[in-house]
Coordinates of C-alpha atoms (C1' of nucleotides) in Angstrom, one line a residue:
Chain A
M56 CA -8.3 -7.0 15.8
S57 CA -9.8 -8.1 12.7
N58 CA -9.1 -11.4 11.3
V59 CA -8.1 -10.7 7.7
T60 CA -9.4 -13.2 5.1
K61 CA -7.4 -13.1 1.8
P62 CA -9.7 -13.0 -1.0
S63 CA -9.1 -15.9 -3.5
N64 CA -7.4 -14.7 -6.6
F65 CA -6.8 -15.8 -10.2
I66 CA -3.1 -16.9 -9.5
Q67 CA -4.0 -19.0 -6.7
Q68 CA -6.7 -20.7 -9.0
I69 CA -4.0 -21.3 -11.6
I70 CA -1.7 -22.8 -9.0
A71 CA -4.6 -25.1 -7.6
A72 CA -5.3 -26.2 -11.4
D73 CA -1.6 -26.8 -12.0
I74 CA -1.3 -29.0 -8.7
D75 CA -4.6 -30.8 -9.8
A76 CA -3.3 -31.6 -13.3
G77 CA 0.0 -32.6 -11.8
R78 CA 2.0 -30.1 -13.5
V79 CA 3.6 -29.0 -10.5
S80 CA 4.3 -30.7 -7.3
T81 CA 5.9 -28.2 -5.0
V82 CA 5.0 -24.8 -5.6
V83 CA 8.1 -22.3 -5.6
T84 CA 7.7 -18.5 -6.0
R85 CA 10.3 -15.7 -5.5
F86 CA 10.5 -12.0 -4.5
P87 CA 13.1 -10.5 -6.8
P88 CA 14.0 -7.2 -5.8
E89 CA 16.7 -5.1 -7.5
P90 CA 19.1 -3.6 -4.8
N91 CA 19.0 0.0 -6.0
G92 CA 16.8 1.4 -3.4
Y93 CA 14.7 0.8 -0.4
L94 CA 11.4 -1.3 -0.2
H95 CA 8.1 0.3 -0.2
I96 CA 4.7 -0.3 0.4
G97 CA 4.1 -1.6 -3.3
H98 CA 6.9 -4.2 -2.5
A99 CA 5.0 -5.1 0.6
K100 CA 2.2 -6.4 -1.5
S101 CA 4.4 -8.2 -3.8
I102 CA 6.1 -9.9 -0.9
C103 CA 2.7 -10.8 0.7
V104 CA 1.5 -12.1 -2.7
N105 CA 4.6 -14.2 -3.2
F106 CA 5.3 -15.6 0.1
G107 CA 1.4 -15.9 0.6
L108 CA 1.0 -18.0 -2.3
A109 CA 3.9 -20.3 -1.5
E110 CA 2.7 -20.5 2.2
A111 CA -0.9 -21.4 1.2
N112 CA 0.3 -24.2 -1.1
G113 CA 3.1 -25.6 1.2
G114 CA 5.8 -24.4 -1.0
Q115 CA 8.5 -22.0 -0.5
C116 CA 9.5 -18.4 -1.7
N117 CA 13.0 -17.5 -2.5
L118 CA 14.4 -14.2 -2.0
R119 CA 16.6 -13.3 -5.0
F120 CA 18.2 -10.1 -5.7
D121 CA 18.0 -9.2 -9.4
D122 CA 21.4 -7.4 -9.4
T123 CA 22.1 -7.4 -13.1
N124 CA 22.8 -3.6 -13.4
P125 CA 25.8 -2.5 -11.4
D126 CA 25.4 1.2 -12.2
T127 CA 22.7 1.6 -9.5
E128 CA 22.9 -1.2 -7.2
S129 CA 24.7 -1.4 -3.9
D130 CA 25.4 -3.6 -0.9
E131 CA 23.7 -0.9 1.3
F132 CA 20.4 -1.8 -0.5
V133 CA 20.9 -5.5 -0.2
K134 CA 21.2 -5.2 3.7
A135 CA 18.3 -2.8 3.9
I136 CA 16.0 -5.0 1.9
I137 CA 16.9 -8.2 3.7
Q138 CA 16.2 -6.3 7.0
D139 CA 13.0 -5.1 5.7
V140 CA 11.9 -8.6 4.3
K141 CA 12.8 -10.1 7.7
W142 CA 10.8 -7.3 9.6
L143 CA 7.7 -8.1 7.8
G144 CA 8.1 -11.6 9.3
F145 CA 8.9 -13.8 6.1
Q146 CA 11.2 -16.6 5.9
W147 CA 12.7 -17.2 2.5
G148 CA 13.6 -20.8 1.2
G149 CA 17.3 -21.6 1.5
E150 CA 19.8 -18.8 1.4
V151 CA 19.4 -15.4 -0.1
R152 CA 20.1 -15.6 -3.7
F153 CA 21.5 -13.4 -6.4
A154 CA 21.2 -13.2 -10.0
S155 CA 25.0 -12.5 -10.0
D156 CA 25.4 -16.2 -8.7
Y157 CA 24.2 -17.2 -12.2
F158 CA 26.2 -15.0 -14.3
A159 CA 28.6 -17.9 -15.4
Q160 CA 25.5 -20.0 -16.4
L161 CA 23.9 -17.2 -18.0
Y162 CA 27.0 -16.6 -20.1
A163 CA 27.1 -20.3 -21.2
W164 CA 23.4 -20.0 -22.3
A165 CA 24.2 -17.1 -24.3
G166 CA 27.1 -19.1 -26.1
H167 CA 24.3 -21.8 -26.7
L168 CA 22.1 -19.5 -28.4
V169 CA 24.7 -18.3 -30.5
E170 CA 25.7 -21.6 -31.6
Q171 CA 22.1 -22.5 -32.4
G172 CA 22.3 -19.2 -34.6
K173 CA 19.7 -17.6 -32.4
A174 CA 21.9 -14.7 -30.9
F175 CA 24.5 -12.5 -32.7
V176 CA 26.9 -9.8 -31.7
C177 CA 25.5 -6.4 -32.9
E178 CA 27.6 -3.3 -33.5
L179 CA 24.8 -0.8 -34.1
D180 CA 25.2 2.1 -31.5
A181 CA 22.4 2.9 -29.1
E182 CA 20.8 5.5 -31.3
T183 CA 20.9 3.5 -34.5
L184 CA 19.5 0.5 -32.8
R185 CA 16.7 2.4 -31.7
E186 CA 16.1 3.6 -35.4
Y187 CA 16.3 -0.1 -36.5
R188 CA 13.9 -1.2 -33.8
G189 CA 10.9 0.7 -35.7
T190 CA 8.1 2.0 -33.9
L191 CA 4.8 1.0 -32.2
T192 CA 3.0 0.9 -35.6
A193 CA 5.9 0.1 -37.9
G194 CA 8.1 -3.0 -37.9
G195 CA 11.9 -2.7 -37.6
K196 CA 15.0 -3.4 -39.8
N197 CA 17.3 -6.2 -39.4
S198 CA 20.6 -5.4 -38.1
P199 CA 23.4 -5.5 -40.7
Y200 CA 25.2 -7.8 -38.2
R201 CA 22.4 -10.2 -37.9
D202 CA 23.8 -12.8 -40.1
R203 CA 27.5 -12.9 -38.8
P204 CA 28.6 -16.5 -38.5
A205 CA 28.2 -18.2 -35.3
N206 CA 32.1 -18.7 -34.7
E207 CA 32.7 -14.9 -35.3
N208 CA 29.8 -14.0 -32.8
L209 CA 31.5 -16.3 -30.1
V210 CA 34.8 -14.8 -30.5
L211 CA 33.3 -11.3 -30.2
L212 CA 31.4 -12.3 -27.4
E213 CA 34.3 -13.6 -25.6
H214 CA 36.1 -10.2 -26.5
M215 CA 33.2 -8.4 -24.8
K216 CA 33.4 -10.3 -21.8
N217 CA 37.1 -9.9 -21.5
G218 CA 36.9 -6.2 -21.5
E219 CA 38.5 -5.9 -24.9
I220 CA 35.7 -3.9 -26.4
D221 CA 34.5 -0.3 -25.1
E222 CA 31.3 0.3 -23.7
G223 CA 28.4 0.9 -26.1
L224 CA 30.3 -0.5 -29.2
M225 CA 28.7 -3.9 -29.2
T226 CA 25.7 -5.9 -27.8
L227 CA 24.7 -9.4 -27.7
R228 CA 21.1 -9.6 -29.3
A229 CA 18.7 -12.4 -29.8
K230 CA 17.6 -13.3 -33.3
I231 CA 13.8 -13.4 -33.1
D232 CA 11.6 -11.1 -35.4
M233 CA 12.2 -7.5 -36.3
Q234 CA 8.6 -7.3 -37.6
S235 CA 7.1 -8.5 -34.5
P236 CA 4.1 -6.5 -33.2
N237 CA 5.7 -7.0 -29.7
I238 CA 8.7 -4.7 -29.5
N239 CA 10.1 -6.8 -27.1
L240 CA 10.6 -9.6 -29.7
R241 CA 12.5 -7.3 -32.2
D242 CA 15.9 -8.9 -31.6
P243 CA 16.3 -7.8 -27.9
V244 CA 19.5 -7.0 -26.2
L245 CA 20.8 -9.9 -24.1
Y246 CA 24.2 -8.6 -22.9
R247 CA 25.6 -4.9 -22.9
I248 CA 29.2 -3.9 -21.8
K249 CA 29.5 -2.2 -18.6
K250 CA 33.0 -1.6 -17.2
Q251 CA 31.6 -1.0 -13.8
A252 CA 32.4 -2.7 -10.7
H253 CA 29.6 -4.8 -9.4
H254 CA 28.9 -5.0 -5.6
R255 CA 29.3 -8.8 -5.5
T256 CA 31.4 -9.7 -8.6
G257 CA 33.7 -6.9 -8.3
T258 CA 35.5 -6.5 -11.8
Q259 CA 35.1 -10.1 -12.8
W260 CA 32.5 -9.2 -15.6
N261 CA 32.7 -6.5 -18.3
I262 CA 29.3 -7.4 -19.7
Y263 CA 26.1 -7.8 -17.8
P264 CA 22.9 -9.8 -18.8
S265 CA 19.8 -7.6 -19.5
Y266 CA 16.7 -8.3 -17.3
D267 CA 14.8 -10.3 -20.0
F268 CA 17.7 -12.7 -20.5
A269 CA 18.2 -13.1 -16.8
H270 CA 15.0 -13.2 -15.1
G271 CA 13.3 -16.4 -16.6
Q272 CA 16.5 -18.2 -16.6
E273 CA 17.1 -17.4 -12.8
D274 CA 13.6 -18.9 -12.1
A275 CA 14.5 -22.0 -14.0
I276 CA 17.6 -22.5 -12.1
E277 CA 15.8 -22.2 -8.8
G278 CA 13.0 -24.2 -10.0
V279 CA 10.6 -21.5 -9.6
T280 CA 7.0 -22.5 -10.7
H281 CA 5.1 -19.5 -10.7
S282 CA 7.0 -16.2 -11.4
V283 CA 4.8 -13.6 -10.1
C284 CA 5.3 -10.0 -11.3
T285 CA 3.5 -6.8 -12.0
L286 CA 1.4 -5.9 -15.0
E287 CA 4.1 -3.6 -16.8
F288 CA 5.9 -7.1 -17.5
A289 CA 3.1 -8.6 -19.6
A290 CA 4.5 -7.7 -22.7
N291 CA 7.8 -9.3 -21.7
R292 CA 6.0 -12.6 -21.1
P293 CA 6.4 -13.8 -24.7
L294 CA 10.1 -13.3 -24.5
Y295 CA 10.4 -14.9 -21.1
N296 CA 8.9 -17.9 -22.8
W297 CA 11.1 -17.7 -25.9
F298 CA 14.2 -18.1 -23.6
I299 CA 12.7 -21.0 -21.8
D300 CA 11.7 -22.6 -24.9
N301 CA 15.2 -22.2 -26.6
L302 CA 17.5 -22.8 -23.9
P303 CA 18.4 -26.1 -22.1
V304 CA 16.9 -25.0 -18.7
P305 CA 16.3 -27.4 -15.9
S306 CA 12.7 -26.3 -15.4
T307 CA 9.8 -24.4 -16.9
P308 CA 8.6 -21.5 -15.0
R309 CA 5.6 -19.4 -16.0
Q310 CA 5.1 -15.9 -15.3
Y311 CA 1.8 -14.3 -14.2
E312 CA 1.1 -10.7 -13.7
F313 CA -1.0 -8.6 -11.4
G314 CA -1.7 -5.0 -10.8
R315 CA 0.8 -3.1 -8.6
L316 CA -0.5 -1.5 -5.4
N317 CA -0.9 2.3 -5.6
V318 CA -2.1 4.2 -2.7
N319 CA -3.5 7.8 -2.9
Y320 CA -1.4 10.5 -1.4
M321 CA 1.6 8.4 -2.0
V322 CA 4.4 8.1 -4.7
T323 CA 6.0 4.6 -5.0
S324 CA 8.7 4.6 -7.5
K325 CA 12.3 4.6 -6.5
R326 CA 13.1 7.4 -8.8
K327 CA 10.7 9.6 -7.3
L328 CA 11.4 8.5 -3.6
R329 CA 15.1 9.3 -4.3
A330 CA 14.0 12.7 -5.7
L331 CA 12.3 13.5 -2.4
I332 CA 15.4 12.7 -0.5
E333 CA 17.7 14.4 -2.8
G334 CA 15.5 17.5 -3.0
G335 CA 15.4 17.7 0.8
W336 CA 11.7 17.4 1.1
V337 CA 12.3 14.5 3.6
E338 CA 15.2 13.4 5.7
G339 CA 16.0 10.0 4.1
W340 CA 14.7 6.7 3.1
D341 CA 13.4 6.1 6.9
D342 CA 11.6 9.5 7.0
P343 CA 8.3 8.6 8.8
R344 CA 6.5 10.3 5.8
M345 CA 8.0 8.0 3.4
P346 CA 6.0 5.1 2.1
T347 CA 9.2 2.8 2.6
L348 CA 9.1 -0.1 4.9
S349 CA 11.7 1.6 7.0
G350 CA 9.9 4.9 7.0
M351 CA 6.5 3.2 8.0
R352 CA 8.4 1.2 10.6
R353 CA 10.0 4.3 12.2
R354 CA 6.6 5.9 11.9
G355 CA 5.3 3.2 14.1
I356 CA 3.3 1.1 11.7
T357 CA 3.6 -2.6 12.6
A358 CA 4.5 -5.4 10.4
Q359 CA 1.3 -7.0 11.1
A360 CA -0.8 -3.9 10.2
L361 CA 1.1 -3.9 6.7
R362 CA 0.6 -7.6 6.3
N363 CA -3.1 -7.3 7.1
F364 CA -3.6 -4.2 4.8
C365 CA -1.9 -6.2 1.9
D366 CA -3.9 -9.3 2.7
S367 CA -7.2 -7.3 2.3
L368 CA -6.1 -6.2 -1.2
A369 CA -7.1 -8.3 -4.1
V370 CA -4.6 -9.7 -6.4
A371 CA -6.2 -8.8 -9.8
K372 CA -5.4 -7.4 -13.2
T373 CA -6.9 -3.9 -12.7
D374 CA -4.6 -1.2 -11.9
G375 CA -6.4 0.9 -9.3
V376 CA -5.6 3.3 -6.5
V377 CA -6.4 2.1 -2.9
D378 CA -7.7 4.8 -0.6
V379 CA -5.0 5.5 2.2
S380 CA -7.8 5.3 4.7
Q381 CA -7.8 1.6 4.1
L382 CA -4.1 1.4 5.2
E383 CA -5.1 3.6 8.2
Y384 CA -7.9 1.4 9.2
F385 CA -5.4 -1.5 9.5
V386 CA -2.9 0.6 11.3
R387 CA -5.4 1.6 14.0
D388 CA -6.9 -1.8 14.1
D389 CA -3.6 -3.3 15.0
L390 CA -2.3 -0.7 17.3
N391 CA -5.6 -0.6 19.2
V392 CA -4.9 -4.1 20.6
R393 CA -1.1 -3.6 21.1
A394 CA -0.7 -0.1 22.5
Q395 CA -0.3 0.7 26.1
R396 CA -2.6 3.4 27.0
A397 CA -1.0 6.7 28.6
M398 CA -1.7 10.3 28.8
C399 CA 0.3 13.2 27.3
V400 CA -0.7 16.7 27.1
L401 CA 0.2 18.4 23.9
K402 CA -0.7 22.0 24.3
P403 CA -0.4 22.4 28.1
L404 CA -2.6 24.7 30.2
K405 CA -2.1 24.8 33.9
V406 CA -5.1 24.1 36.2
I407 CA -4.8 24.6 39.9
L408 CA -7.0 22.7 42.1
T409 CA -7.7 25.0 44.9
N410 CA -9.4 22.4 47.2
F411 CA -6.5 19.9 46.9
A412 CA -3.9 20.0 49.3
D413 CA -0.5 21.4 48.1
S414 CA 1.4 18.8 50.0
E415 CA -0.5 15.8 48.7
T416 CA 0.2 13.3 46.0
E417 CA -2.4 10.7 45.4
I418 CA -1.1 7.8 43.6
L419 CA -4.0 6.4 41.1
S420 CA -3.6 2.9 40.0
V421 CA -4.7 2.9 36.3
A422 CA -5.2 0.1 33.8
G423 CA -2.9 0.1 30.8
H424 CA -5.7 -0.9 28.4
P425 CA -9.4 -0.4 28.7
S426 CA -10.4 -4.1 27.9
L427 CA -7.1 -6.0 27.6
E428 CA -6.1 -7.3 31.0
H429 CA -2.6 -8.5 30.0
F430 CA -1.4 -4.8 29.8
K431 CA 0.1 -3.8 33.0
T432 CA -1.4 -1.2 35.3
R433 CA 0.5 2.2 35.8
E434 CA 0.8 4.5 38.7
L435 CA -0.4 8.0 38.1
P436 CA 0.6 10.8 40.4
F437 CA -2.4 13.2 41.2
T438 CA -1.4 16.6 42.5
R439 CA -2.9 20.0 43.1
E440 CA -1.3 21.5 39.8
L441 CA -2.0 19.7 36.7
Y442 CA -1.6 20.3 33.0
I443 CA -4.7 19.8 30.5
D444 CA -4.7 20.5 26.8
R445 CA -5.8 24.1 25.8
D446 CA -8.2 22.8 23.3
D447 CA -10.0 21.0 26.2
F448 CA -11.1 24.2 27.8
S449 CA -13.5 27.0 26.9
E450 CA -14.8 30.1 28.6
D451 CA -18.0 30.0 26.3
T452 CA -20.6 29.0 28.5
T453 CA -23.2 28.7 25.8
L454 CA -21.5 25.8 24.3
S455 CA -24.0 22.7 24.4
R456 CA -23.0 19.8 26.4
K457 CA -23.3 17.7 23.1
K458 CA -21.2 20.1 20.9
F459 CA -18.3 20.5 23.6
K460 CA -17.8 17.5 25.9
R461 CA -14.9 19.2 27.7
L462 CA -14.2 21.5 30.4
V463 CA -16.1 24.9 30.3
L464 CA -15.9 27.6 32.9
G465 CA -18.3 26.9 35.6
D466 CA -19.0 23.4 34.5
Y467 CA -17.7 19.9 35.3
V468 CA -15.6 17.5 33.4
R469 CA -14.1 14.2 34.3
L470 CA -10.3 13.8 34.4
R471 CA -9.7 10.6 32.9
S472 CA -9.0 7.9 35.6
A473 CA -9.3 10.6 38.3
Y474 CA -11.6 13.0 39.8
V475 CA -14.4 15.2 38.4
I476 CA -13.6 18.8 38.5
R477 CA -15.2 22.2 38.0
A478 CA -13.6 25.1 36.4
D479 CA -14.0 28.2 38.6
H480 CA -12.2 31.0 36.9
V481 CA -9.2 31.8 34.8
K482 CA -6.1 33.8 35.3
R483 CA -4.7 35.8 32.3
N484 CA -1.3 37.7 31.5
T485 CA -1.1 41.1 30.3
A486 CA -1.9 40.1 26.7
G487 CA -5.3 38.7 27.7
D488 CA -4.2 34.9 27.2
I489 CA -5.2 32.4 29.6
T490 CA -2.3 31.3 31.7
E491 CA -4.0 29.2 34.4
I492 CA -7.5 27.8 35.5
R493 CA -8.4 27.8 39.0
A494 CA -10.6 24.8 39.5
S495 CA -11.8 22.4 42.3
I496 CA -12.2 18.6 42.5
V497 CA -15.3 17.0 43.4
P498 CA -14.2 14.7 46.3
G499 CA -14.8 11.1 46.0
T500 CA -15.1 10.8 42.5
V501 CA -12.2 8.6 41.6
G502 CA -13.8 5.5 40.1
E503 CA -17.2 6.8 41.3
D504 CA -20.0 8.9 39.7
P505 CA -20.4 12.3 41.1
P506 CA -23.4 13.0 43.3
H507 CA -26.8 13.7 41.9
G508 CA -27.0 17.0 40.2
I509 CA -23.4 17.1 39.0
K510 CA -22.8 15.9 35.4
A511 CA -19.5 15.8 33.9
R512 CA -19.6 17.1 30.2
G513 CA -17.0 14.5 29.2
V514 CA -13.6 13.1 30.0
I515 CA -10.3 14.7 29.3
H516 CA -6.7 13.8 29.8
W517 CA -4.3 15.3 32.3
V518 CA -1.0 15.1 33.8
S519 CA 0.4 16.1 37.1
A520 CA 2.6 19.4 36.5
A521 CA 5.2 18.2 39.1
H522 CA 5.7 14.7 37.6
A523 CA 5.4 15.5 34.0
R524 CA 8.1 14.6 31.7
D525 CA 8.8 17.2 29.0
C526 CA 8.9 15.8 25.6
R527 CA 8.8 16.7 21.9
V528 CA 6.1 15.4 19.5
L529 CA 6.5 14.8 16.0
R530 CA 3.3 14.9 14.0
Y531 CA 2.9 14.1 10.3
D532 CA 0.4 15.0 7.7
R533 CA 0.2 13.3 4.2
L534 CA 3.3 14.4 2.1
F535 CA 1.0 15.4 -0.8
T536 CA -1.7 17.8 -1.1
E537 CA -3.1 15.9 -4.2
P538 CA -4.7 12.4 -4.0
L539 CA -2.7 11.6 -7.3
P540 CA 0.3 13.7 -7.1
E541 CA 1.9 12.2 -10.2
A542 CA -1.3 12.7 -12.5
G543 CA -1.0 16.4 -13.6
V544 CA 1.3 18.0 -16.1
E545 CA 3.3 19.6 -13.4
P546 CA 6.0 17.6 -11.4
F547 CA 4.8 15.7 -8.6
T548 CA 7.1 17.9 -6.3
H549 CA 4.6 20.8 -6.8
H550 CA 2.1 18.9 -4.8
I551 CA 4.3 18.5 -1.8
N552 CA 2.5 19.4 1.6
P553 CA 4.7 22.1 3.0
Q554 CA 3.1 21.3 6.5
S555 CA 3.7 17.5 6.5
L556 CA 5.8 17.8 9.7
E557 CA 4.7 19.5 12.8
V558 CA 7.0 19.7 15.8
I559 CA 5.6 20.3 19.1
D560 CA 7.7 21.1 21.9
G561 CA 6.9 21.3 25.5
C562 CA 4.4 18.6 25.7
K563 CA 3.8 17.1 28.9
A564 CA 3.9 13.3 29.2
E565 CA 2.9 11.2 32.2
P566 CA 5.9 9.9 34.2
S567 CA 5.4 6.2 33.0
L568 CA 6.4 7.3 29.5
G569 CA 9.9 8.3 30.8
Q570 CA 10.5 4.6 30.6
A571 CA 9.2 4.2 27.0
Q572 CA 11.1 1.7 24.8
V573 CA 11.8 1.8 21.3
G574 CA 9.7 -0.6 19.4
E575 CA 6.8 -0.3 21.9
H576 CA 3.5 1.5 20.9
Y577 CA 1.5 3.7 23.0
Q578 CA -1.9 5.2 22.7
F579 CA -1.9 8.9 24.0
E580 CA -5.5 8.8 25.1
R581 CA -7.8 11.0 23.1
E582 CA -5.0 11.8 20.9
G583 CA -3.5 9.0 18.7
Y584 CA -1.0 6.3 18.6
Y585 CA 2.7 7.1 19.4
C586 CA 6.1 5.6 19.4
L587 CA 9.7 6.7 20.5
D588 CA 11.7 8.0 17.7
S589 CA 14.1 5.2 17.0
R590 CA 16.7 7.7 15.6
A591 CA 16.6 10.1 18.6
N592 CA 19.3 9.5 21.2
K593 CA 18.8 10.0 25.0
E594 CA 20.7 13.2 25.2
G595 CA 18.0 14.8 22.8
G596 CA 15.4 14.1 25.3
L597 CA 12.1 12.4 24.9
I598 CA 10.7 12.4 21.3
F599 CA 7.6 10.8 20.2
I600 CA 6.5 10.2 16.7
C601 CA 2.7 10.3 16.1
T602 CA 2.1 7.1 14.0
I603 CA -1.6 8.1 13.5
G604 CA -4.3 10.0 15.2
L605 CA -7.2 8.4 16.7
R606 CA -10.3 8.3 14.5
D607 CA -12.2 11.4 15.1
T608 CA -15.7 11.5 13.8
W609 CA -16.2 14.9 15.6
Q610 CA -13.4 16.9 14.0
K611 CA -14.9 15.9 10.7
S612 CA -18.5 16.7 11.4
K613 CA -17.4 20.1 12.6
T614 CA -15.7 21.1 9.3
Chain B
rU70 C1' -3.0 4.1 -36.5
rG71 C1' 0.6 -2.0 -34.1
rG72 C1' 0.6 -5.4 -29.8
rG73 C1' -0.9 -6.7 -24.7
rG74 C1' -4.0 -5.6 -20.5
rC75 C1' -8.3 -3.5 -17.9
rG76 C1' -13.4 -1.3 -17.0
rU77 C1' -19.0 -4.1 -11.2
rC78 C1' -21.4 1.2 -5.1
rG79 C1' -17.0 7.3 -3.4
rC80 C1' -12.2 3.5 -3.1
rC81 C1' -10.5 -1.9 -3.3
rA82 C1' -13.3 -5.9 -5.0
rA83 C1' -16.2 -11.3 -5.1
rG84 C1' -18.8 -13.1 -9.1
rU85 C1' -16.6 -18.3 -14.4
rG86 C1' -25.3 -18.4 -18.1
rG87 C1' -30.2 -19.2 -13.3
rU88 C1' -27.5 -15.9 -6.1
rU89 C1' -32.1 -11.2 -3.2
rA90 C1' -25.2 -8.5 -7.3
rA91 C1' -20.6 -11.2 -1.5
rG92 C1' -17.0 -8.8 1.5
rG93 C1' -13.6 -4.7 3.2
rC94 C1' -12.7 0.7 3.4
rA95 C1' -15.1 5.4 3.4
rA96 C1' -19.8 7.8 4.6
rC97 C1' -24.3 8.1 7.3
rG98 C1' -27.9 7.0 11.3
rG99 C1' -28.4 4.4 16.4
rG100 C1' -26.7 1.9 21.0
rU101 C1' -22.7 0.9 24.8
rU102 C1' -18.5 3.5 26.8
rU103 C1' -14.4 7.7 32.7
rU104 C1' -10.7 7.7 25.4
rG105 C1' -15.8 12.5 20.8
rA106 C1' -11.4 6.0 20.5
rU107 C1' -12.8 0.8 20.7
rC108 C1' -17.1 -2.2 20.4
rC109 C1' -22.1 -3.3 18.8
rC110 C1' -26.5 -2.6 15.5
rG111 C1' -28.4 -0.6 11.0
rU112 C1' -28.5 2.2 6.0
rC113 C1' -25.4 2.3 1.5
rA114 C1' -25.6 -0.9 -6.7
rU115 C1' -33.7 -2.7 -9.4
rU116 C1' -27.6 -2.7 -11.4
rC117 C1' -22.5 -4.4 -13.6
rG118 C1' -18.3 1.4 -19.3
rG119 C1' -22.3 2.1 -23.6
rA120 C1' -25.3 0.2 -27.7
rG121 C1' -27.0 -3.8 -30.1
rG122 C1' -27.6 -9.4 -30.4
rU123 C1' -27.9 -14.8 -28.8
rU124 C1' -31.0 -17.3 -24.9
rC125 C1' -36.7 -19.2 -21.4
rG126 C1' -32.9 -16.6 -18.5
rA127 C1' -26.7 -12.4 -19.5
rC128 C1' -22.1 -9.0 -14.9
rU129 C1' -21.2 -13.8 -17.1
rC130 C1' -21.6 -15.7 -24.4
rC131 C1' -21.2 -12.6 -29.5
rU132 C1' -20.7 -7.9 -32.3
rC133 C1' -19.8 -3.0 -32.4
rC134 C1' -18.3 1.5 -29.8
rC135 C1' -16.3 4.5 -25.7
rG136 C1' -12.5 5.1 -21.8
rC137 C1' -8.0 4.1 -18.9
rC138 C1' -3.1 1.6 -18.3
rC139 C1' 1.6 -0.9 -20.4
rC140 C1' 5.5 -1.6 -24.5
rA141 C1' 9.6 1.9 -29.1
rG142 C1' 16.5 1.7 -22.0
rC143 C1' 22.8 -1.2 -24.2
rC144 C1' 16.6 0.0 -16.7
rA145 C1' 14.1 -3.5 -14.0

RNA sequence: UGGGGCGUCGCCAAGUGGUUAAGGCAACGGGUUUUGAUCCCGUCAUUCGGAGGUUCGACUCCUCCCGCCCCAGCCA
């Protein structure tokens, strides 16, 4: 497995400089998800960056839920997110934290701003407020409520909090600058009325702080030193700093932004992931085609592979699109060293070995991994009737040995870990389809080269017909047909790949796979990496999910 | 047309005035191999969005231009 050396990055350089200059002693970062959806691969990068920065500098990273909007948030998401962060293998500092833990403090600070004449209760409705805000190129207008006396504001704010004011009638706004070229500074909303029960505070609050009013102060409360977020928050930074500068906060966190992770053939916006579920395009948040951590976990992608992938990415300010092949590389790289080898025939074609006794079962002892000794060996029964894959046989005797390294009529092939055999003739049904191959073994070729003059074209996998375990295989293709499904004018759902799921029944697995365990990874030799479907129950039979196929340079050159 | 940010190989990127312009993915050659896998070796930017300028010397500094992204939720 490759050792991933994290590239240095501009945030680490800032941290190093801050430590050198004595501006910070202990580095504190935080991962601040909103519990309104499941974590996806983009979050994985953010998690790796935030926890990684803390770890690299001997500090700590907090897990804090930014639960300031009860409309869309729920405990289900909190639980799923905690599970996902744990699964990735990170340990946060202290207890799990919540923005809602700080609602009282935030409210007190809002009062402080009011007293200082830096915030006011505004009665403009949403639409009028938008008009007053101005445009990108023209400044805005002051609210007519802007100069309301502080004591009046205080009373009104209390009314808002107590639920005495209807939703939408009032907001608490900061008094900054309606002419600012930065729209975020045009008297932003600090509190809005929401008579919506919160998953943690219940009906205690009728007003909820906005992201801007909450985030920096949460950081300050927790002593976060470096508040790392994605690029789209860069324009919010002046506002972040304005609150820190104008409030008696216990520390002075600083915000830094880096480019969010995009991967081609994927979408990573919670809105769109939800649309995929609600539109029935996938089966849920943990569908193996989803870029969610739960989906990738069910797919068989390991936490280590994901972390290696994230660590291979730079933390920079460019917003690029990483090729999915880079992820796939790390998935294979990790699975190669942790997957037990096994054989499973996906498209079975019967082979009868005419010179092998019908009554005999030869038990072959086979390594669990070609080069790593700690994998336990397994026992493979070899019998007269076997299955090989239909794609591994051809009647076309003109096929060159270089072009087709499999079984050809009249020629030899090595059965993986077993005998060299020769295909003698085929049997067909009335439709003309091949139903069975009659073949013969070359005696003494288990673990030995065949005699001079006999040369196997290649190595193919097989399984004893009498001992095979029937199973179902779920194979996935990319969910989208376009590398950038969100790029065009048409909705991204127009680019959904209708063949993203392939269900293959009647596959024949070697007997050892009957003992397959959820959480274990297997390489079906010459096919790919597979795992048991964690959602399937035992009554449904054996169901394997294909995490990813083996790298196949031959298929590529063929097309 | 306001403000903020970004443009280095097909993709991700290092580079912070003097390096032969790192590295990874992809691709393409070759070797090993009882997985067309893995592994190993090799090839892959005379050039850094463009044009000028400063300098003995520029991817790095200056000017202008071009392109892309973000901000006008009582979302985060």
